[in-house]
Amino acid sequence: MFGSLASLPSIPFASAPTPVEELNRLRDALGGGPRLLVKRDDTIGFAFGGNKVRKMRLVAADAIANQADTLITCGGVQSNHARVTAAAAARLGLRCILVANGAQPERPTANALLARLLGAEIRYVSSREARAIEMEAAAEQEQRAGRRPYLIPLGASTPLGAAAFAHAVTELLEQIPPPDVIVHSSSSGGTQAGLVAGCALAGVRTKVIGISADEPAPALTATIRGLLAGLTELIAPADVTPLARLDAAEIDVDDRFVGAGYGAPTPESREAIDLAARTEAIFVDHTYTAKAMAGLIARVRAGAFSDAATVLFWHTGGQVGLFS
Ligand SMILES: Cc1ncc(COP(=O)(O)O)c(C=O)c1O
């Protein structure tokens, strides 16, 4: 069923699979409820890990297949994706240009520090909107200099990047029976599109709930729908059974935990950071995973899941952000 997706070229930056663990102490702290599990992509052993490493395995392989010598991407000053792109470039001996929206930090910390240590050239722009233009300009400059740039869109949320998370579902299903629900952080949509596609292709009825880090639900849903259409084109038609029709897949985005905006802590995300650390020694970050964890906690407390259900928190990393 995963035939054509499984054969996509991939660079194994780190060994798989990531662990699946019980969250019994967190469950107890919430007064009971469903069985809680966590998929520890925060433990991926490459450049501090996270969901972007999964995507980069396929995206960097495509860059190499295209004889690229320079990776160009964008993100916020504290972008996890930018850090992982810089790390992939370093590992593969490629140049890396990062376009960051925001002010150049006087003293770089966390992801900004790591991107610099990894040798990336960082160009700062004043707004999110200016990023794409600056990336194109950088690519043209590189081409004029006789180099072969490879442009990676925001968050590597392309159909190829999303395919990595369809694969990740097969990895999970080799570890445990299908959970009833997966809860995770969603922003540029690739992770959620991949998880939804992976579940559909595997023929499991797991519900995937993406907790938005920034985007309003209708906009993020539309992005994910577009990525699913792109994924369908990547998949050989023989792989798609009626059950696996990606255009019919349910997309569940919850934008109630964004608060004042991208990266802005909320009382719920602060509580999630403390609770995850103090009950399970698991670290979630302000921008992404704490808001997703807050969404999970709120649902458990509201009795949204039956006690017989298994709910898996897909930890997408980002813990480096705690040091920003
Ligand atoms: C730690 C972390 N979690 C989740 C996400 C969201 O993933 P996606 O952009 O694929 O929706 C990101 C993306 O930047 C991230 O860095």
mmCIF file of C-alpha atoms and ligand atoms in Angstrom:
data_model
loop_
_atom_site.group_PDB
_atom_site.id
_atom_site.type_symbol
_atom_site.label_atom_id
_atom_site.label_comp_id
_atom_site.label_asym_id
_atom_site.label_seq_id
_atom_site.Cartn_x
_atom_site.Cartn_y
_atom_site.Cartn_z
ATOM 1 C CA MET A 1 0.000 0.000 0.000
ATOM 2 C CA PHE A 2 2.921 2.314 0.694
ATOM 3 C CA GLY A 3 4.840 0.970 -2.304
ATOM 4 C CA SER A 4 5.605 4.165 -4.186
ATOM 5 C CA LEU A 5 6.054 6.225 -1.021
ATOM 6 C CA ALA A 6 8.355 3.671 0.582
ATOM 7 C CA SER A 7 10.659 3.742 -2.428
ATOM 8 C CA LEU A 8 11.289 7.513 -2.340
ATOM 9 C CA PRO A 9 15.024 8.198 -1.910
ATOM 10 C CA SER A 10 15.875 9.096 1.666
ATOM 11 C CA ILE A 11 18.984 10.114 3.602
ATOM 12 C CA PRO A 12 19.077 8.353 6.979
ATOM 13 C CA PHE A 13 20.301 11.261 9.115
ATOM 14 C CA ALA A 14 19.386 9.322 12.256
ATOM 15 C CA SER A 15 18.339 5.818 13.099
ATOM 16 C CA ALA A 16 14.638 4.970 13.369
ATOM 17 C CA PRO A 17 12.239 4.196 15.019
ATOM 18 C CA THR A 18 11.697 6.780 17.721
ATOM 19 C CA PRO A 19 10.346 5.359 21.000
ATOM 20 C CA VAL A 20 6.691 5.148 21.954
ATOM 21 C CA GLU A 21 6.196 5.585 25.705
ATOM 22 C CA GLU A 22 3.355 5.559 28.212
ATOM 23 C CA LEU A 23 2.414 8.862 29.915
ATOM 24 C CA ASN A 24 1.016 7.297 33.085
ATOM 25 C CA ARG A 25 2.082 10.017 35.485
ATOM 26 C CA LEU A 26 0.625 12.721 33.279
ATOM 27 C CA ARG A 27 -2.594 10.723 33.018
ATOM 28 C CA ASP A 28 -2.756 10.409 36.810
ATOM 29 C CA ALA A 29 -2.113 14.130 37.209
ATOM 30 C CA LEU A 30 -5.104 14.769 34.956
ATOM 31 C CA GLY A 31 -7.314 12.614 37.164
ATOM 32 C CA GLY A 32 -7.397 9.610 34.816
ATOM 33 C CA GLY A 33 -8.956 9.325 31.383
ATOM 34 C CA PRO A 34 -7.738 7.569 28.243
ATOM 35 C CA ARG A 35 -4.459 5.692 27.923
ATOM 36 C CA LEU A 36 -1.884 8.322 26.963
ATOM 37 C CA LEU A 37 1.155 7.553 24.818
ATOM 38 C CA VAL A 38 3.872 9.726 23.343
ATOM 39 C CA LYS A 39 5.831 9.234 20.107
ATOM 40 C CA ARG A 40 9.221 10.695 20.884
ATOM 41 C CA ASP A 41 10.343 12.476 17.715
ATOM 42 C CA ASP A 42 11.986 14.922 20.120
ATOM 43 C CA THR A 43 14.599 12.206 20.670
ATOM 44 C CA ILE A 44 15.659 11.883 17.015
ATOM 45 C CA GLY A 45 19.435 11.732 17.194
ATOM 46 C CA PHE A 46 20.341 14.353 14.615
ATOM 47 C CA ALA A 47 20.848 18.049 15.359
ATOM 48 C CA PHE A 48 18.442 17.999 18.334
ATOM 49 C CA GLY A 49 15.754 16.152 16.394
ATOM 50 C CA GLY A 50 12.104 16.961 15.835
ATOM 51 C CA ASN A 51 9.635 16.511 13.005
ATOM 52 C CA LYS A 52 11.733 18.492 10.549
ATOM 53 C CA VAL A 53 14.408 15.787 10.508
ATOM 54 C CA ARG A 54 11.885 13.283 9.136
ATOM 55 C CA LYS A 55 10.972 15.675 6.327
ATOM 56 C CA MET A 56 14.607 16.532 5.646
ATOM 57 C CA ARG A 57 15.481 12.867 4.999
ATOM 58 C CA LEU A 58 13.394 12.970 1.798
ATOM 59 C CA VAL A 59 13.858 16.627 0.891
ATOM 60 C CA ALA A 60 17.662 16.530 1.159
ATOM 61 C CA ALA A 61 17.723 13.329 -0.902
ATOM 62 C CA ASP A 62 15.791 15.187 -3.602
ATOM 63 C CA ALA A 63 18.261 18.079 -3.402
ATOM 64 C CA ILE A 64 21.149 15.656 -3.902
ATOM 65 C CA ALA A 65 19.308 13.956 -6.788
ATOM 66 C CA ASN A 66 19.063 17.407 -8.378
ATOM 67 C CA GLN A 67 22.831 17.945 -7.929
ATOM 68 C CA ALA A 68 22.184 20.892 -5.617
ATOM 69 C CA ASP A 69 25.131 22.459 -3.835
ATOM 70 C CA THR A 70 23.224 25.046 -1.785
ATOM 71 C CA LEU A 71 20.079 24.667 0.350
ATOM 72 C CA ILE A 72 17.952 27.797 0.767
ATOM 73 C CA THR A 73 15.032 28.031 3.159
ATOM 74 C CA CYS A 74 13.234 30.436 5.502
ATOM 75 C CA GLY A 75 11.545 30.714 8.858
ATOM 76 C CA GLY A 76 11.453 32.766 12.017
ATOM 77 C CA VAL A 77 14.688 33.698 13.791
ATOM 78 C CA GLN A 78 14.113 30.679 16.070
ATOM 79 C CA SER A 79 12.990 28.294 13.330
ATOM 80 C CA ASN A 80 13.483 24.585 14.054
ATOM 81 C CA HIS A 81 13.206 23.876 10.356
ATOM 82 C CA ALA A 82 16.018 26.351 9.584
ATOM 83 C CA ARG A 83 18.227 24.640 12.180
ATOM 84 C CA VAL A 84 17.581 21.214 10.663
ATOM 85 C CA THR A 85 18.160 22.493 7.115
ATOM 86 C CA ALA A 86 21.483 23.986 8.210
ATOM 87 C CA ALA A 87 22.374 20.694 9.876
ATOM 88 C CA ALA A 88 21.513 18.667 6.765
ATOM 89 C CA ALA A 89 23.636 21.014 4.650
ATOM 90 C CA ALA A 90 26.558 20.667 7.044
ATOM 91 C CA ARG A 91 26.280 16.872 7.076
ATOM 92 C CA LEU A 92 26.099 16.710 3.280
ATOM 93 C CA GLY A 93 28.813 19.296 2.631
ATOM 94 C CA LEU A 94 26.410 21.797 1.035
ATOM 95 C CA ARG A 95 26.131 25.544 1.496
ATOM 96 C CA CYS A 96 23.074 26.840 3.360
ATOM 97 C CA ILE A 97 21.301 30.199 3.178
ATOM 98 C CA LEU A 98 18.569 30.887 5.726
ATOM 99 C CA VAL A 99 16.126 33.774 5.331
ATOM 100 C CA ALA A 100 14.890 34.722 8.792
ATOM 101 C CA ASN A 101 12.125 37.203 9.483
ATOM 102 C CA GLY A 102 12.916 39.304 12.501
ATOM 103 C CA ALA A 103 15.777 41.285 13.929
ATOM 104 C CA GLN A 104 19.292 39.891 13.952
ATOM 105 C CA PRO A 105 19.858 38.864 17.565
ATOM 106 C CA GLU A 106 22.724 40.632 19.313
ATOM 107 C CA ARG A 107 23.642 37.403 21.012
ATOM 108 C CA PRO A 108 22.176 34.393 19.179
ATOM 109 C CA THR A 109 20.570 31.738 21.357
ATOM 110 C CA ALA A 110 18.906 28.354 20.833
ATOM 111 C CA ASN A 111 18.087 27.623 17.156
ATOM 112 C CA ALA A 112 19.672 30.887 15.991
ATOM 113 C CA LEU A 113 22.908 29.931 17.747
ATOM 114 C CA LEU A 114 22.859 26.390 16.331
ATOM 115 C CA ALA A 115 22.209 27.631 12.769
ATOM 116 C CA ARG A 116 25.256 29.846 13.101
ATOM 117 C CA LEU A 117 27.398 27.062 14.545
ATOM 118 C CA LEU A 118 26.337 24.880 11.614
ATOM 119 C CA GLY A 119 27.824 27.444 9.260
ATOM 120 C CA ALA A 120 24.631 28.740 7.626
ATOM 121 C CA GLU A 121 24.555 32.191 6.070
ATOM 122 C CA ILE A 122 21.603 33.985 7.664
ATOM 123 C CA ARG A 123 19.813 36.877 5.945
ATOM 124 C CA TYR A 124 17.299 38.858 7.939
ATOM 125 C CA VAL A 125 14.086 40.356 6.523
ATOM 126 C CA SER A 126 11.521 42.481 8.316
ATOM 127 C CA SER A 127 8.334 40.472 7.655
ATOM 128 C CA ARG A 128 7.029 36.985 6.915
ATOM 129 C CA GLU A 129 5.828 38.252 3.529
ATOM 130 C CA ALA A 130 9.349 39.337 2.545
ATOM 131 C CA ARG A 131 10.807 35.849 3.003
ATOM 132 C CA ALA A 132 9.760 34.280 -0.309
ATOM 133 C CA ILE A 133 11.087 37.255 -2.295
ATOM 134 C CA GLU A 134 14.432 37.147 -0.493
ATOM 135 C CA MET A 135 14.706 33.388 -1.049
ATOM 136 C CA GLU A 136 14.122 33.863 -4.786
ATOM 137 C CA ALA A 137 16.705 36.657 -4.837
ATOM 138 C CA ALA A 138 19.211 34.440 -3.034
ATOM 139 C CA ALA A 139 18.560 31.596 -5.484
ATOM 140 C CA GLU A 140 19.135 33.918 -8.472
ATOM 141 C CA GLN A 141 22.376 35.202 -6.960
ATOM 142 C CA GLU A 142 23.589 31.674 -6.414
ATOM 143 C CA GLN A 143 22.732 30.692 -9.965
ATOM 144 C CA ARG A 144 24.584 33.732 -11.331
ATOM 145 C CA ALA A 145 27.597 32.620 -9.291
ATOM 146 C CA GLY A 146 27.455 29.250 -11.070
ATOM 147 C CA ARG A 147 26.011 27.309 -8.153
ATOM 148 C CA ARG A 148 22.984 25.023 -7.985
ATOM 149 C CA PRO A 149 20.570 26.232 -5.297
ATOM 150 C CA TYR A 150 17.700 24.105 -4.029
ATOM 151 C CA LEU A 151 14.826 26.024 -2.513
ATOM 152 C CA ILE A 152 12.932 24.472 0.396
ATOM 153 C CA PRO A 153 9.575 26.142 1.132
ATOM 154 C CA LEU A 154 8.561 27.090 4.680
ATOM 155 C CA GLY A 155 8.668 24.136 7.053
ATOM 156 C CA ALA A 156 9.525 21.742 4.184
ATOM 157 C CA SER A 157 5.770 21.377 3.929
ATOM 158 C CA THR A 158 5.732 20.113 0.371
ATOM 159 C CA PRO A 159 4.087 16.853 -0.701
ATOM 160 C CA LEU A 160 7.539 15.261 -0.443
ATOM 161 C CA GLY A 161 8.053 16.570 3.095
ATOM 162 C CA ALA A 162 4.567 15.372 4.028
ATOM 163 C CA ALA A 163 5.358 11.919 2.600
ATOM 164 C CA ALA A 164 7.867 11.532 5.423
ATOM 165 C CA PHE A 165 5.018 11.591 7.912
ATOM 166 C CA ALA A 166 2.994 9.109 5.908
ATOM 167 C CA HIS A 167 6.035 6.839 6.332
ATOM 168 C CA ALA A 168 6.152 7.699 10.006
ATOM 169 C CA VAL A 169 2.695 6.164 10.397
ATOM 170 C CA THR A 170 4.034 2.820 9.130
ATOM 171 C CA GLU A 171 6.847 3.126 11.668
ATOM 172 C CA LEU A 172 4.280 3.688 14.425
ATOM 173 C CA LEU A 173 2.072 0.799 13.317
ATOM 174 C CA GLU A 174 5.042 -1.564 13.545
ATOM 175 C CA GLN A 175 5.363 -0.520 17.204
ATOM 176 C CA ILE A 176 1.781 -0.432 18.482
ATOM 177 C CA PRO A 177 -1.774 -1.169 17.318
ATOM 178 C CA PRO A 178 -3.386 1.915 15.752
ATOM 179 C CA PRO A 179 -4.213 4.479 18.450
ATOM 180 C CA ASP A 180 -7.719 5.949 18.466
ATOM 181 C CA VAL A 181 -6.394 9.490 18.317
ATOM 182 C CA ILE A 182 -3.135 11.276 17.467
ATOM 183 C CA VAL A 183 -2.687 14.831 18.800
ATOM 184 C CA HIS A 184 0.182 16.961 17.490
ATOM 185 C CA SER A 185 1.325 20.484 16.745
ATOM 186 C CA SER A 186 0.428 21.811 13.300
ATOM 187 C CA SER A 187 1.674 24.933 11.543
ATOM 188 C CA SER A 188 2.761 24.728 7.916
ATOM 189 C CA GLY A 189 0.650 21.588 7.461
ATOM 190 C CA GLY A 190 3.142 18.988 6.256
ATOM 191 C CA THR A 191 3.166 16.933 9.416
ATOM 192 C CA GLN A 192 -0.604 16.753 9.602
ATOM 193 C CA ALA A 193 -1.043 16.035 5.894
ATOM 194 C CA GLY A 194 1.429 13.167 6.197
ATOM 195 C CA LEU A 195 -0.160 11.704 9.312
ATOM 196 C CA VAL A 196 -3.634 11.900 7.773
ATOM 197 C CA ALA A 197 -2.378 10.328 4.545
ATOM 198 C CA GLY A 198 -0.453 7.630 6.397
ATOM 199 C CA CYS A 199 -3.517 6.621 8.405
ATOM 200 C CA ALA A 200 -5.720 6.601 5.301
ATOM 201 C CA LEU A 201 -3.215 4.550 3.292
ATOM 202 C CA ALA A 202 -2.813 2.072 6.145
ATOM 203 C CA GLY A 203 -6.598 1.760 6.345
ATOM 204 C CA VAL A 204 -6.717 2.657 10.043
ATOM 205 C CA ARG A 205 -9.409 4.831 11.565
ATOM 206 C CA THR A 206 -7.109 6.836 13.811
ATOM 207 C CA LYS A 207 -8.334 10.416 14.210
ATOM 208 C CA VAL A 208 -5.570 12.987 13.711
ATOM 209 C CA ILE A 209 -6.024 16.273 15.594
ATOM 210 C CA GLY A 210 -3.620 19.073 14.684
ATOM 211 C CA ILE A 211 -3.384 21.856 17.247
ATOM 212 C CA SER A 212 -2.504 25.019 15.359
ATOM 213 C CA ALA A 213 0.539 26.998 16.465
ATOM 214 C CA ASP A 214 -0.521 30.069 14.526
ATOM 215 C CA GLU A 215 -2.815 29.654 11.530
ATOM 216 C CA PRO A 216 -6.607 29.942 11.723
ATOM 217 C CA ALA A 217 -8.216 26.524 11.241
ATOM 218 C CA PRO A 218 -9.838 27.212 7.832
ATOM 219 C CA ALA A 219 -6.536 28.433 6.296
ATOM 220 C CA LEU A 220 -4.496 25.548 7.703
ATOM 221 C CA THR A 221 -7.155 23.033 6.640
ATOM 222 C CA ALA A 222 -6.987 24.371 3.077
ATOM 223 C CA THR A 223 -3.184 24.088 3.089
ATOM 224 C CA ILE A 224 -3.383 20.483 4.298
ATOM 225 C CA ARG A 225 -6.014 19.693 1.652
ATOM 226 C CA GLY A 226 -3.608 21.021 -0.995
ATOM 227 C CA LEU A 227 -0.737 18.923 0.362
ATOM 228 C CA LEU A 228 -2.943 15.815 0.312
ATOM 229 C CA ALA A 229 -3.704 16.498 -3.356
ATOM 230 C CA GLY A 230 0.040 16.769 -4.007
ATOM 231 C CA LEU A 231 0.675 13.566 -2.093
ATOM 232 C CA THR A 232 -1.898 11.760 -4.205
ATOM 233 C CA GLU A 233 0.185 12.647 -7.253
ATOM 234 C CA LEU A 234 3.302 11.208 -5.597
ATOM 235 C CA ILE A 235 1.554 7.893 -4.962
ATOM 236 C CA ALA A 236 1.199 5.328 -7.701
ATOM 237 C CA PRO A 237 -2.539 4.859 -8.430
ATOM 238 C CA ALA A 238 -2.243 1.156 -7.623
ATOM 239 C CA ASP A 239 -1.538 2.106 -3.996
ATOM 240 C CA VAL A 240 -4.808 3.945 -3.524
ATOM 241 C CA THR A 241 -7.661 1.722 -2.433
ATOM 242 C CA PRO A 242 -11.109 3.325 -1.990
ATOM 243 C CA LEU A 243 -10.435 3.490 1.770
ATOM 244 C CA ALA A 244 -7.266 5.414 1.146
ATOM 245 C CA ARG A 245 -8.809 8.210 -0.925
ATOM 246 C CA LEU A 246 -6.867 11.175 0.377
ATOM 247 C CA ASP A 247 -9.231 13.779 -1.020
ATOM 248 C CA ALA A 248 -11.982 12.377 1.198
ATOM 249 C CA ALA A 249 -9.844 12.283 4.355
ATOM 250 C CA GLU A 250 -11.075 14.113 7.439
ATOM 251 C CA ILE A 251 -8.907 17.084 8.478
ATOM 252 C CA ASP A 252 -9.266 18.227 12.072
ATOM 253 C CA VAL A 253 -7.450 21.455 12.982
ATOM 254 C CA ASP A 254 -8.002 23.067 16.376
ATOM 255 C CA ASP A 255 -6.947 26.733 16.549
ATOM 256 C CA ARG A 256 -8.245 27.464 20.055
ATOM 257 C CA PHE A 257 -4.833 27.243 21.703
ATOM 258 C CA VAL A 258 -2.929 29.832 19.637
ATOM 259 C CA GLY A 259 -3.558 32.643 22.141
ATOM 260 C CA ALA A 260 -2.062 35.998 21.152
ATOM 261 C CA GLY A 261 -0.188 34.423 18.246
ATOM 262 C CA TYR A 262 2.829 32.497 17.032
ATOM 263 C CA GLY A 263 5.268 31.892 19.872
ATOM 264 C CA ALA A 264 3.247 33.851 22.436
ATOM 265 C CA PRO A 265 2.852 31.779 25.597
ATOM 266 C CA THR A 266 -0.616 31.273 27.060
ATOM 267 C CA PRO A 267 -1.534 30.236 30.621
ATOM 268 C CA GLU A 268 -2.430 26.805 29.186
ATOM 269 C CA SER A 269 0.884 26.389 27.336
ATOM 270 C CA ARG A 270 2.842 27.419 30.436
ATOM 271 C CA GLU A 271 0.959 24.847 32.472
ATOM 272 C CA ALA A 272 1.599 22.209 29.773
ATOM 273 C CA ILE A 273 5.351 22.891 29.889
ATOM 274 C CA ASP A 274 5.428 22.485 33.670
ATOM 275 C CA LEU A 275 3.147 19.463 33.779
ATOM 276 C CA ALA A 276 4.956 17.515 31.033
ATOM 277 C CA ALA A 277 8.320 18.216 32.658
ATOM 278 C CA ARG A 278 7.254 17.463 36.224
ATOM 279 C CA THR A 279 5.257 14.316 35.529
ATOM 280 C CA GLU A 280 7.206 12.750 32.644
ATOM 281 C CA ALA A 281 10.515 14.634 32.305
ATOM 282 C CA ILE A 282 9.404 15.534 28.786
ATOM 283 C CA PHE A 283 10.127 19.011 27.471
ATOM 284 C CA VAL A 284 7.687 20.870 25.254
ATOM 285 C CA ASP A 285 8.342 24.292 23.734
ATOM 286 C CA HIS A 286 6.348 27.536 23.888
ATOM 287 C CA THR A 287 5.764 27.896 20.156
ATOM 288 C CA TYR A 288 4.571 24.463 19.068
ATOM 289 C CA THR A 289 4.456 21.481 21.331
ATOM 290 C CA ALA A 290 3.277 23.200 24.530
ATOM 291 C CA LYS A 291 0.195 24.451 22.719
ATOM 292 C CA ALA A 292 -0.442 20.974 21.326
ATOM 293 C CA MET A 293 0.011 19.485 24.786
ATOM 294 C CA ALA A 294 -2.342 22.144 26.174
ATOM 295 C CA GLY A 295 -4.918 21.010 23.626
ATOM 296 C CA LEU A 296 -4.504 17.401 24.716
ATOM 297 C CA ILE A 297 -4.764 18.292 28.413
ATOM 298 C CA ALA A 298 -7.906 20.374 27.870
ATOM 299 C CA ARG A 299 -9.580 17.535 25.978
ATOM 300 C CA VAL A 300 -8.711 14.934 28.613
ATOM 301 C CA ARG A 301 -10.025 17.206 31.376
ATOM 302 C CA ALA A 302 -13.212 17.866 29.440
ATOM 303 C CA GLY A 303 -13.783 14.112 29.105
ATOM 304 C CA ALA A 304 -13.532 14.273 25.320
ATOM 305 C CA PHE A 305 -12.041 10.753 25.129
ATOM 306 C CA SER A 306 -13.418 7.554 26.632
ATOM 307 C CA ASP A 307 -11.313 5.784 29.268
ATOM 308 C CA ALA A 308 -10.997 2.869 26.844
ATOM 309 C CA ALA A 309 -9.388 5.045 24.178
ATOM 310 C CA THR A 310 -5.675 5.276 23.384
ATOM 311 C CA VAL A 311 -4.521 8.822 22.652
ATOM 312 C CA LEU A 312 -1.026 9.370 21.290
ATOM 313 C CA PHE A 313 0.760 12.703 21.599
ATOM 314 C CA TRP A 314 3.155 12.951 18.659
ATOM 315 C CA HIS A 315 6.014 14.981 20.108
ATOM 316 C CA THR A 316 7.373 16.974 17.171
ATOM 317 C CA GLY A 317 10.404 18.345 19.004
ATOM 318 C CA GLY A 318 11.248 22.025 19.300
ATOM 319 C CA GLN A 319 12.702 21.706 22.803
ATOM 320 C CA VAL A 320 15.734 23.766 21.722
ATOM 321 C CA GLY A 321 13.357 26.765 21.796
ATOM 322 C CA LEU A 322 13.281 26.584 25.598
ATOM 323 C CA PHE A 323 16.793 28.069 25.548
ATOM 324 C CA SER A 324 15.920 31.119 23.434
HETATM 325 C C1 LIG B 1 8.623 21.622 16.915
HETATM 326 C C2 LIG B 1 7.630 21.733 15.829
HETATM 327 N N1 LIG B 1 6.458 21.093 15.966
HETATM 328 C C3 LIG B 1 5.513 21.171 15.017
HETATM 329 C C4 LIG B 1 5.691 21.924 13.881
HETATM 330 C C5 LIG B 1 4.603 21.973 12.881
HETATM 331 O O1 LIG B 1 4.862 21.128 11.809
HETATM 332 P P1 LIG B 1 4.333 21.492 10.368
HETATM 333 O O2 LIG B 1 5.017 22.754 9.968
HETATM 334 O O3 LIG B 1 4.673 20.335 9.527
HETATM 335 O O4 LIG B 1 2.861 21.718 10.474
HETATM 336 C C6 LIG B 1 6.892 22.609 13.687
HETATM 337 C C7 LIG B 1 7.084 23.420 12.476
HETATM 338 O O5 LIG B 1 7.730 24.373 12.391
HETATM 339 C C8 LIG B 1 7.895 22.509 14.676
HETATM 340 O O6 LIG B 1 9.081 23.136 14.546
#
